[in-house]
Amino acid sequence: MSPVAATAASAVGDAPVPARRGRPRRADADGAILSAALQLLAEVGVGGLSMDELAQRAGVGKATIYRRWTSKESLVLDALHTATTPIPTPDEGDLRSDLITYTDALIERFGAGRGSDVLPHLIAASCYDDHLRASLDEYTRARQATTRLILGRGIERGELPPDADLDLLVDVILGPFFYRHLLTGDPLDRDFSRRLVDLVIH
Amino acid sequence: MSPVAATAASAVGDAPVPARRGRPRRADADGAILSAALQLLAEVGVGGLSMDELAQRAGVGKATIYRRWTSKESLVLDALHTATTPIPTPDEGDLRSDLITYTDALIERFGAGRGSDVLPHLIAASCYDDHLRASLDEYTRARQATTRLILGRGIERGELPPDADLDLLVDVILGPFFYRHLLTGDPLDRDFSRRLVDLVIH
Amino acid sequence: MSPVAATAASAVGDAPVPARRGRPRRADADGAILSAALQLLAEVGVGGLSMDELAQRAGVGKATIYRRWTSKESLVLDALHTATTPIPTPDEGDLRSDLITYTDALIERFGAGRGSDVLPHLIAASCYDDHLRASLDEYTRARQATTRLILGRGIERGELPPDADLDLLVDVILGPFFYRHLLTGDPLDRDFSRRLVDLVIH
Amino acid sequence: MSPVAATAASAVGDAPVPARRGRPRRADADGAILSAALQLLAEVGVGGLSMDELAQRAGVGKATIYRRWTSKESLVLDALHTATTPIPTPDEGDLRSDLITYTDALIERFGAGRGSDVLPHLIAASCYDDHLRASLDEYTRARQATTRLILGRGIERGELPPDADLDLLVDVILGPFFYRHLLTGDPLDRDFSRRLVDLVIH
DNA sequence: GATTAACCGAGACGGTACGTCACGTCTTTAA
DNA sequence: TTAAAGACGTGACGTACCGTCTCGGTTAATC
């Protein structure tokens, strides 16, 4: 989730200044808040992160936080976003290699937060918060799109039959990762990703 | 999770009676608490379930609850357990039928709690509570065992190769269900389970 | 006891304004709390006064109360203070008259709270709470000072010998009142005060 | 307060045994409870004395305590009683000496419990508990009776006028002690008792 | 000897109040 | 107008005691 109602002068061109009146928003507040949030996340997890503590660490008023994010969780999601470089879509000319490269990257990402309460907490919170649900969905959709892109290239290359059920294949590849991460706790390693990929593409 | 410090004569033999001293626990309190919890769960979800309200509805002191469960979530898990008949392991002499029967039952179970915050909440809470984690794992393991049993029969019948990677197949079948339920929100229906099963068993 | 951390410009000079930052304390909350406390005191005494009930009656959060007073008892003392006009120091030009006037006023004050648990409760609580002890002492000292002032004027007028043991006389006059009020329960009436005063000043 | 419903064969004579049926009360339980109470009183005062802790220390069930005393405070009063030898009535043939001897003894008794919350707590509790009030009154009356006896002897010896207001004198002597003990905290020492006695008897 | 009744220690019971914490909002003064 | 500060009302938390009530077991006096 992006900051709410960002000043969004954004676009390159001229934009004769939106003529915002009053004191301008502190430019560095977003950064201060997000990095304080990351620090706290690492220390106490989402469950232990209190907005009072966060505001104090960021040297910011609580209202400033609520002016920019609608909830703790959407802020957390943003914080993670800033700290996370997107996983690139591999394109090595070979379906199996691409899938393995991508799933290995996924594993690494999960591994970093192993034992963390972040994703579980966000999923739980998204039950009550539509904005958060939407933001979380963005990430989910992005991962699906990447996987689907890889699979699509496989079809183009004839590595998969043209009528392959891509929607299903995507879920079959990604589902087991999240299942293990969230529920079984079974190890997510390179061996697992290879066996999974080989199963899916025969 | 079973109530804390269950009488647990447990061990096989006769066990020379633990000779429980003091006033015994009210036998019907567990039931009263659990059914009040189920009622509240249906009304307000896990997030809205307060221990004060629960104690009042169950006609019980708060201490009585905390004496029997270590946390709200382990209680919730217990409540769900009492309200849930286990999904039987189908055995229709045919791998595909068995898998579809089982996954359809899973879907129905998910569907019953659609939009519910229960599973997400339990997963999140299990990050902080080892007992809860263990209890939740029981359920997870039970589903895996059932699936594995179905697949094992398939091997016996020659419907799967004898060296099939059962661990992986189990995750490939169950993973996508939880992935959709927890993350994508995509529909879980009979069509999905058939496509998934057909993919997995060729 | 005054509210904790009172704005307390206090000091003599101009004090360059403490420049209190943040939202100021609700000005009327003290009054609302104190008058709700008085109402509850009259209904249920100190022992029956619960902070939850008090907060609700005052239309205030519990935290707001705890922000301003350290304990129920110091709050009670404050409440009584606001509801109590100080007993004026009589000055009728005659020692006996002054003492009787003052002791009669004391009796009336005691009588108002007859059967009340307020003073006993405050004395007991002051064993654990130094702030409360100090506040309670203020009242005690004020009564002693008034009595001593009356006696001092008596010395000036020659009604008492110049070397009279004022400290002792003060305790001899006030002690029996509290002794009866707290311990014996014997009546505190005008007759008693006259006999006491006559004994003390011969 | 004596133990509730004491077997109370009491009266000297015959009393052909009340023929109590059932198991007799444990003879040593009273002692165990009282001494545990004294120990706890010294450690944490009346306010910090919990019945659970007391029962545990005495190696006794809570019901056993409540069978013998109606309240924590009456038990405390009893405990103090057992630990306290009564102050003897001095009779040295001289009013001043007798009073000073007695008041010095009183001071010593107060001094032992200096800073203690016992008397304040008992006074406060007696506002709600009539039994306790009565028990506490016994002590108060006993002190008054002793003082009055000393003064009466003084009248007999002609050291006080025959029409002296004994009720008042008693309160004038005892009142200041309790006033200082409970309210002012001023020192209670031999000097104080001498000055007080000399003031009262001229 | 069997029965009965009151006691015993242990500890669970329904309650009530506690003081703390975090929430998201509101209200100041300052920039 | 936004900022930092921090007080606000709300409401849940888990704990600590209260005084009562079972339990399974004694320990007498009565039958």
Short mmCIF file of N, CA and C in Angstrom, two decimals, chain C residues 42-135:
data_model
loop_
_atom_site.label_atom_id
_atom_site.label_comp_id
_atom_site.label_asym_id
_atom_site.label_seq_id
_atom_site.Cartn_x
_atom_site.Cartn_y
_atom_site.Cartn_z
N ALA C 42 -20.64 9.05 48.99
CA ALA C 42 -21.84 9.15 49.81
C ALA C 42 -22.67 7.87 49.69
N GLU C 43 -22.63 7.25 48.52
CA GLU C 43 -23.46 6.06 48.30
C GLU C 43 -22.85 4.79 48.87
N VAL C 44 -21.56 4.61 48.65
CA VAL C 44 -20.97 3.31 48.97
C VAL C 44 -19.71 3.40 49.82
N GLY C 45 -19.28 4.60 50.16
CA GLY C 45 -18.07 4.72 50.97
C GLY C 45 -16.82 4.49 50.16
N VAL C 46 -15.70 4.65 50.82
CA VAL C 46 -14.43 4.46 50.12
C VAL C 46 -14.26 3.00 49.72
N GLY C 47 -14.64 2.12 50.63
CA GLY C 47 -14.44 0.69 50.36
C GLY C 47 -15.20 0.21 49.14
N GLY C 48 -16.35 0.79 48.90
CA GLY C 48 -17.18 0.33 47.79
C GLY C 48 -16.96 1.09 46.50
N LEU C 49 -16.05 2.05 46.54
CA LEU C 49 -15.82 2.89 45.37
C LEU C 49 -14.88 2.17 44.40
N SER C 50 -15.39 1.79 43.25
CA SER C 50 -14.51 1.14 42.28
C SER C 50 -14.13 2.13 41.18
N MET C 51 -12.92 1.97 40.72
CA MET C 51 -12.41 2.91 39.74
C MET C 51 -13.16 2.79 38.42
N ASP C 52 -13.59 1.61 38.06
CA ASP C 52 -14.37 1.44 36.83
C ASP C 52 -15.67 2.23 36.91
N GLU C 53 -16.37 2.02 38.01
CA GLU C 53 -17.63 2.71 38.20
C GLU C 53 -17.41 4.22 38.21
N LEU C 54 -16.37 4.63 38.90
CA LEU C 54 -16.07 6.06 38.98
C LEU C 54 -15.82 6.64 37.59
N ALA C 55 -14.99 5.94 36.82
CA ALA C 55 -14.66 6.44 35.49
C ALA C 55 -15.93 6.57 34.65
N GLN C 56 -16.78 5.58 34.76
CA GLN C 56 -18.00 5.59 33.96
C GLN C 56 -18.90 6.76 34.35
N ARG C 57 -19.05 6.94 35.66
CA ARG C 57 -19.92 8.03 36.12
C ARG C 57 -19.37 9.39 35.71
N ALA C 58 -18.05 9.49 35.75
CA ALA C 58 -17.45 10.78 35.42
C ALA C 58 -17.36 10.97 33.90
N GLY C 59 -17.70 9.93 33.15
CA GLY C 59 -17.61 10.03 31.69
C GLY C 59 -16.18 10.18 31.24
N VAL C 60 -15.32 9.37 31.79
CA VAL C 60 -13.89 9.56 31.66
C VAL C 60 -13.24 8.19 31.56
N GLY C 61 -12.11 8.11 30.89
CA GLY C 61 -11.39 6.85 30.86
C GLY C 61 -10.64 6.62 32.15
N LYS C 62 -10.45 5.34 32.49
CA LYS C 62 -9.73 5.07 33.74
C LYS C 62 -8.34 5.67 33.70
N ALA C 63 -7.72 5.60 32.53
CA ALA C 63 -6.36 6.12 32.41
C ALA C 63 -6.30 7.59 32.78
N THR C 64 -7.36 8.32 32.46
CA THR C 64 -7.40 9.74 32.78
C THR C 64 -7.36 9.94 34.30
N ILE C 65 -7.98 9.04 35.01
CA ILE C 65 -7.93 9.15 36.47
C ILE C 65 -6.52 8.84 36.97
N TYR C 66 -5.97 7.75 36.46
CA TYR C 66 -4.65 7.35 36.94
C TYR C 66 -3.57 8.35 36.50
N ARG C 67 -3.86 9.10 35.45
CA ARG C 67 -2.91 10.11 35.02
C ARG C 67 -2.86 11.26 36.04
N ARG C 68 -3.96 11.44 36.74
CA ARG C 68 -4.06 12.61 37.62
C ARG C 68 -3.90 12.29 39.10
N TRP C 69 -4.21 11.07 39.47
CA TRP C 69 -4.01 10.69 40.88
C TRP C 69 -3.31 9.35 40.93
N THR C 70 -2.54 9.18 41.96
CA THR C 70 -1.78 7.93 42.05
C THR C 70 -2.58 6.82 42.69
N SER C 71 -3.62 7.16 43.39
CA SER C 71 -4.38 6.13 44.08
C SER C 71 -5.79 6.60 44.34
N LYS C 72 -6.62 5.65 44.59
CA LYS C 72 -8.01 5.95 44.92
C LYS C 72 -8.08 6.88 46.12
N GLU C 73 -7.24 6.60 47.10
CA GLU C 73 -7.35 7.36 48.34
C GLU C 73 -6.93 8.82 48.18
N SER C 74 -5.89 9.05 47.38
CA SER C 74 -5.49 10.44 47.23
C SER C 74 -6.58 11.20 46.49
N LEU C 75 -7.24 10.52 45.60
CA LEU C 75 -8.36 11.12 44.90
C LEU C 75 -9.48 11.44 45.89
N VAL C 76 -9.77 10.50 46.74
CA VAL C 76 -10.82 10.71 47.74
C VAL C 76 -10.50 11.92 48.59
N LEU C 77 -9.26 11.99 49.00
CA LEU C 77 -8.85 13.12 49.84
C LEU C 77 -9.08 14.43 49.10
N ASP C 78 -8.71 14.44 47.83
CA ASP C 78 -8.94 15.62 47.01
C ASP C 78 -10.42 15.95 46.91
N ALA C 79 -11.20 14.91 46.70
CA ALA C 79 -12.64 15.13 46.57
C ALA C 79 -13.19 15.78 47.83
N LEU C 80 -12.77 15.25 48.95
CA LEU C 80 -13.26 15.82 50.22
C LEU C 80 -12.79 17.27 50.36
N HIS C 81 -11.57 17.49 49.90
CA HIS C 81 -11.02 18.84 50.00
C HIS C 81 -11.89 19.84 49.24
N THR C 82 -12.26 19.47 48.03
CA THR C 82 -13.04 20.41 47.22
C THR C 82 -14.43 20.62 47.81
N ALA C 83 -14.90 19.59 48.53
CA ALA C 83 -16.26 19.70 49.06
C ALA C 83 -16.29 20.34 50.44
N THR C 84 -15.13 20.72 50.89
CA THR C 84 -15.02 21.15 52.28
C THR C 84 -14.51 22.58 52.37
N THR C 85 -15.32 23.41 52.93
CA THR C 85 -14.81 24.76 53.20
C THR C 85 -13.98 24.67 54.46
N PRO C 86 -12.86 25.33 54.46
CA PRO C 86 -12.00 25.24 55.65
C PRO C 86 -12.71 25.82 56.86
N ILE C 87 -12.42 25.26 58.00
CA ILE C 87 -12.99 25.80 59.24
C ILE C 87 -12.27 27.11 59.55
N PRO C 88 -12.99 28.20 59.65
CA PRO C 88 -12.32 29.48 59.91
C PRO C 88 -11.75 29.51 61.33
N THR C 89 -10.73 30.28 61.49
CA THR C 89 -10.16 30.45 62.82
C THR C 89 -10.97 31.50 63.57
N PRO C 90 -11.67 31.08 64.62
CA PRO C 90 -12.48 32.06 65.34
C PRO C 90 -11.60 33.06 66.07
N ASP C 91 -12.07 34.27 66.21
CA ASP C 91 -11.31 35.29 66.93
C ASP C 91 -12.29 36.23 67.61
N GLU C 92 -12.79 35.77 68.73
CA GLU C 92 -13.83 36.53 69.42
C GLU C 92 -13.28 37.25 70.64
N GLY C 93 -11.96 37.28 70.73
CA GLY C 93 -11.36 38.01 71.84
C GLY C 93 -11.37 37.27 73.16
N ASP C 94 -11.72 36.02 73.10
CA ASP C 94 -11.83 35.27 74.36
C ASP C 94 -11.40 33.83 74.10
N LEU C 95 -10.42 33.36 74.82
CA LEU C 95 -9.85 32.04 74.57
C LEU C 95 -10.91 30.94 74.63
N ARG C 96 -11.68 30.95 75.71
CA ARG C 96 -12.67 29.88 75.89
C ARG C 96 -13.67 29.87 74.73
N SER C 97 -14.16 31.04 74.39
CA SER C 97 -15.13 31.11 73.30
C SER C 97 -14.52 30.61 71.99
N ASP C 98 -13.31 31.07 71.73
CA ASP C 98 -12.66 30.66 70.48
C ASP C 98 -12.50 29.14 70.42
N LEU C 99 -12.03 28.57 71.49
CA LEU C 99 -11.81 27.12 71.49
C LEU C 99 -13.13 26.37 71.30
N ILE C 100 -14.15 26.82 72.00
CA ILE C 100 -15.44 26.14 71.90
C ILE C 100 -16.01 26.29 70.50
N THR C 101 -15.89 27.49 69.97
CA THR C 101 -16.39 27.69 68.61
C THR C 101 -15.69 26.75 67.64
N TYR C 102 -14.38 26.66 67.80
CA TYR C 102 -13.62 25.81 66.89
C TYR C 102 -13.95 24.33 67.08
N THR C 103 -13.98 23.89 68.32
CA THR C 103 -14.26 22.47 68.55
C THR C 103 -15.69 22.11 68.14
N ASP C 104 -16.61 23.04 68.34
CA ASP C 104 -17.96 22.77 67.86
C ASP C 104 -17.98 22.58 66.35
N ALA C 105 -17.20 23.41 65.67
CA ALA C 105 -17.13 23.29 64.21
C ALA C 105 -16.53 21.94 63.83
N LEU C 106 -15.52 21.55 64.55
CA LEU C 106 -14.89 20.23 64.30
C LEU C 106 -15.92 19.12 64.46
N ILE C 107 -16.69 19.22 65.53
CA ILE C 107 -17.70 18.20 65.81
C ILE C 107 -18.70 18.11 64.67
N GLU C 108 -19.09 19.28 64.20
CA GLU C 108 -20.06 19.30 63.11
C GLU C 108 -19.48 18.59 61.88
N ARG C 109 -18.24 18.87 61.63
CA ARG C 109 -17.57 18.23 60.49
C ARG C 109 -17.53 16.71 60.65
N PHE C 110 -17.16 16.28 61.83
CA PHE C 110 -17.15 14.84 62.09
C PHE C 110 -18.55 14.28 61.94
N GLY C 111 -19.49 15.00 62.53
CA GLY C 111 -20.87 14.52 62.52
C GLY C 111 -21.38 14.30 61.12
N ALA C 112 -20.98 15.18 60.22
CA ALA C 112 -21.45 15.08 58.84
C ALA C 112 -21.08 13.72 58.26
N GLY C 113 -19.88 13.28 58.60
CA GLY C 113 -19.44 12.01 58.03
C GLY C 113 -19.61 10.86 59.00
N ARG C 114 -20.45 11.00 59.95
CA ARG C 114 -20.61 9.97 60.97
C ARG C 114 -20.92 8.61 60.33
N GLY C 115 -20.27 7.61 60.87
CA GLY C 115 -20.48 6.28 60.33
C GLY C 115 -19.72 6.08 59.03
N SER C 116 -19.10 7.12 58.58
CA SER C 116 -18.37 7.01 57.32
C SER C 116 -17.07 6.25 57.52
N ASP C 117 -16.63 5.60 56.46
CA ASP C 117 -15.36 4.90 56.53
C ASP C 117 -14.23 5.73 55.96
N VAL C 118 -14.53 7.00 55.71
CA VAL C 118 -13.56 7.77 54.94
C VAL C 118 -12.26 7.99 55.69
N LEU C 119 -12.32 8.60 56.85
CA LEU C 119 -11.08 8.88 57.56
C LEU C 119 -10.34 7.58 57.92
N PRO C 120 -11.00 6.59 58.48
CA PRO C 120 -10.28 5.34 58.76
C PRO C 120 -9.61 4.77 57.52
N HIS C 121 -10.30 4.81 56.42
CA HIS C 121 -9.74 4.26 55.19
C HIS C 121 -8.51 5.06 54.76
N LEU C 122 -8.61 6.36 54.84
CA LEU C 122 -7.48 7.19 54.43
C LEU C 122 -6.28 6.96 55.33
N ILE C 123 -6.52 6.82 56.62
CA ILE C 123 -5.41 6.58 57.53
C ILE C 123 -4.75 5.25 57.20
N ALA C 124 -5.56 4.24 56.97
CA ALA C 124 -5.00 2.92 56.65
C ALA C 124 -4.22 2.98 55.34
N ALA C 125 -4.79 3.64 54.34
CA ALA C 125 -4.13 3.68 53.04
C ALA C 125 -2.84 4.48 53.10
N SER C 126 -2.81 5.46 53.98
CA SER C 126 -1.61 6.29 54.05
C SER C 126 -0.41 5.50 54.57
N CYS C 127 -0.67 4.31 55.10
CA CYS C 127 0.45 3.46 55.52
C CYS C 127 1.26 2.96 54.34
N TYR C 128 0.61 2.88 53.18
CA TYR C 128 1.31 2.34 52.01
C TYR C 128 1.68 3.43 51.00
N ASP C 129 1.11 4.60 51.17
CA ASP C 129 1.22 5.61 50.12
C ASP C 129 1.75 6.91 50.72
N ASP C 130 3.00 7.19 50.41
CA ASP C 130 3.64 8.35 51.02
C ASP C 130 3.00 9.66 50.59
N HIS C 131 2.57 9.71 49.33
CA HIS C 131 1.91 10.93 48.88
C HIS C 131 0.65 11.17 49.69
N LEU C 132 -0.10 10.10 49.86
CA LEU C 132 -1.33 10.24 50.62
C LEU C 132 -1.03 10.64 52.04
N ARG C 133 -0.03 10.00 52.62
CA ARG C 133 0.38 10.36 53.98
C ARG C 133 0.65 11.85 54.08
N ALA C 134 1.38 12.38 53.09
CA ALA C 134 1.73 13.79 53.11
C ALA C 134 0.47 14.66 53.01
N SER C 135 -0.43 14.26 52.15
CA SER C 135 -1.65 15.06 51.97
C SER C 135 -2.49 15.04 53.23
#
